[in-house]
């Protein structure tokens, strides 16, 4: 799935994006997220998250803004280029899921989704 999503992104002109950067970017909330929270959710060090956010910022996928709740803190937010890439990735994801559903059949597909969702509750504490 990841390969297909990255291929679709590259074909749409978003070829300057790495899986490590995606891991961080996927965890940015709609109102922005602090770097320490991104690092924790992506399960990387704060330094690694900072490096990845720096790269994403240079290429226009994210921007840093002041945190309105804490003048000392900054939020990482999805920037215009990042927002433009998101529907491309979502369409690729939907295409892969449609293929899997067709291959498995509706019942097995729903069972797979339910099982993966259930497993995520014990494997991803940042839901």
CSV table of C-alpha atoms in Angstrom, one decimal:
chain,number,residue,atom,x,y,z
A,1,UNK,CA,0.0,0.0,0.0
A,2,UNK,CA,2.8,2.4,0.9
A,3,UNK,CA,4.5,1.8,-2.4
A,4,UNK,CA,1.3,2.6,-4.3
A,5,UNK,CA,0.7,5.8,-2.3
A,6,UNK,CA,4.2,7.0,-2.8
A,7,UNK,CA,4.0,6.2,-6.6
A,8,UNK,CA,0.8,8.2,-6.8
A,9,UNK,CA,2.3,11.1,-4.9
A,10,UNK,CA,5.4,11.1,-7.2
A,11,UNK,CA,3.2,11.0,-10.3
A,12,UNK,CA,1.3,14.0,-9.0
A,13,UNK,CA,4.5,16.0,-8.5
A,14,UNK,CA,5.1,15.2,-4.8
A,15,UNK,CA,8.3,13.3,-5.4
A,16,UNK,CA,10.3,15.0,-2.6
A,17,UNK,CA,8.6,13.2,0.2
A,18,UNK,CA,10.0,10.2,2.2
A,19,UNK,CA,8.3,7.5,4.3
A,20,UNK,CA,10.0,8.9,7.4
A,21,UNK,CA,8.6,12.3,6.7
A,22,UNK,CA,5.1,10.8,6.0
A,23,UNK,CA,5.2,9.1,9.4
A,24,UNK,CA,5.6,12.5,11.1
A,25,UNK,CA,3.2,14.3,8.7
A,26,UNK,CA,0.4,11.8,9.2
A,27,UNK,CA,0.3,12.6,12.9
A,28,UNK,CA,-0.2,16.4,12.5
A,29,UNK,CA,-3.6,17.2,14.0
A,30,UNK,CA,-6.1,19.6,12.2
A,31,UNK,CA,-5.2,22.4,14.6
A,32,UNK,CA,-1.5,21.7,14.5
A,33,UNK,CA,0.7,19.6,16.8
A,34,UNK,CA,3.7,20.3,19.0
A,35,UNK,CA,7.0,18.8,17.9
A,36,UNK,CA,7.3,16.7,21.1
A,37,UNK,CA,3.9,15.2,20.5
A,38,UNK,CA,4.8,14.4,16.9
A,39,UNK,CA,8.0,12.7,18.0
A,40,UNK,CA,6.1,10.6,20.6
A,41,UNK,CA,3.3,9.6,18.2
A,42,UNK,CA,5.8,8.8,15.4
A,43,UNK,CA,7.9,6.9,17.9
A,44,UNK,CA,11.1,8.8,17.0
A,45,UNK,CA,13.4,11.1,19.0
A,46,UNK,CA,12.6,14.8,19.3
A,47,UNK,CA,15.8,15.5,17.3
A,48,UNK,CA,14.7,13.2,14.5
A,49,UNK,CA,11.2,14.7,14.4
A,50,UNK,CA,12.7,18.2,14.3
A,51,UNK,CA,15.0,17.2,11.4
A,52,UNK,CA,12.1,15.7,9.5
A,53,UNK,CA,9.9,18.7,10.2
A,54,UNK,CA,12.7,21.0,9.0
A,55,UNK,CA,12.8,19.1,5.7
A,56,UNK,CA,9.1,19.2,5.4
A,57,UNK,CA,9.1,22.9,6.1
A,58,UNK,CA,11.8,23.6,3.5
A,59,UNK,CA,9.7,21.8,0.8
A,60,UNK,CA,6.5,23.5,1.8
A,61,UNK,CA,4.6,20.6,3.3
A,62,UNK,CA,4.4,22.0,6.8
A,63,UNK,CA,4.8,25.3,8.6
A,64,UNK,CA,5.5,26.3,12.2
A,65,UNK,CA,3.2,28.7,13.9
A,66,UNK,CA,3.0,30.1,17.5
A,67,UNK,CA,0.9,28.0,19.9
A,68,UNK,CA,-2.0,30.2,21.0
A,69,UNK,CA,-2.1,28.3,24.4
A,70,UNK,CA,1.7,28.8,25.2
A,71,UNK,CA,3.7,31.7,23.9
A,72,UNK,CA,6.9,29.7,24.2
A,73,UNK,CA,5.7,26.8,22.1
A,74,UNK,CA,5.2,26.3,18.4
A,75,UNK,CA,2.8,24.2,16.5
A,76,UNK,CA,3.6,22.2,13.3
A,77,UNK,CA,0.7,22.6,10.8
A,78,UNK,CA,0.1,21.2,7.4
A,79,UNK,CA,1.0,23.9,4.8
A,80,UNK,CA,-0.6,24.4,1.3
A,81,UNK,CA,1.7,21.9,-0.4
A,82,UNK,CA,0.9,19.3,2.3
A,83,UNK,CA,-2.8,19.9,2.0
A,84,UNK,CA,-2.6,19.5,-1.8
A,85,UNK,CA,-0.8,16.1,-1.3
A,86,UNK,CA,-3.3,14.7,1.1
A,87,UNK,CA,-6.2,14.0,-1.4
A,88,UNK,CA,-3.7,12.4,-3.8
A,89,UNK,CA,-2.7,10.0,-1.0
A,90,UNK,CA,-6.3,9.4,0.0
A,91,UNK,CA,-7.3,8.5,-3.5
A,92,UNK,CA,-4.4,6.0,-3.8
A,93,UNK,CA,-5.4,4.5,-0.4
A,94,UNK,CA,-9.0,4.2,-1.6
A,95,UNK,CA,-7.9,2.5,-4.8
A,96,UNK,CA,-5.9,-0.1,-3.0
A,97,UNK,CA,-8.6,-0.7,-0.5
A,98,UNK,CA,-11.1,-1.2,-3.3
A,99,UNK,CA,-8.9,-3.7,-5.0
A,100,UNK,CA,-8.5,-5.6,-1.7
A,101,UNK,CA,-12.2,-5.6,-1.1
A,102,UNK,CA,-12.8,-6.9,-4.6
A,103,UNK,CA,-10.2,-9.6,-4.1
A,104,UNK,CA,-11.5,-10.7,-0.7
A,105,UNK,CA,-15.2,-10.0,-1.1
A,106,UNK,CA,-17.2,-7.6,1.0
A,107,UNK,CA,-17.5,-9.9,4.1
A,108,UNK,CA,-13.9,-10.9,4.3
A,109,UNK,CA,-12.9,-7.3,3.7
A,110,UNK,CA,-15.0,-6.0,6.5
A,111,UNK,CA,-13.6,-8.7,8.8
A,112,UNK,CA,-10.1,-7.7,7.9
A,113,UNK,CA,-10.8,-4.0,8.6
A,114,UNK,CA,-12.5,-4.8,11.9
A,115,UNK,CA,-9.6,-7.1,12.9
A,116,UNK,CA,-7.0,-4.5,12.0
A,117,UNK,CA,-8.9,-1.8,13.8
A,118,UNK,CA,-9.1,-3.9,16.9
A,119,UNK,CA,-5.4,-4.7,16.8
A,120,UNK,CA,-4.6,-1.0,16.4
A,121,UNK,CA,-6.2,-0.3,19.8
A,122,UNK,CA,-3.4,-2.3,21.4
A,123,UNK,CA,-0.6,-1.4,19.1
A,124,UNK,CA,-1.1,2.4,18.6
A,125,UNK,CA,-1.5,4.3,21.8
A,126,UNK,CA,-2.0,7.6,19.9
A,127,UNK,CA,-5.4,6.9,18.4
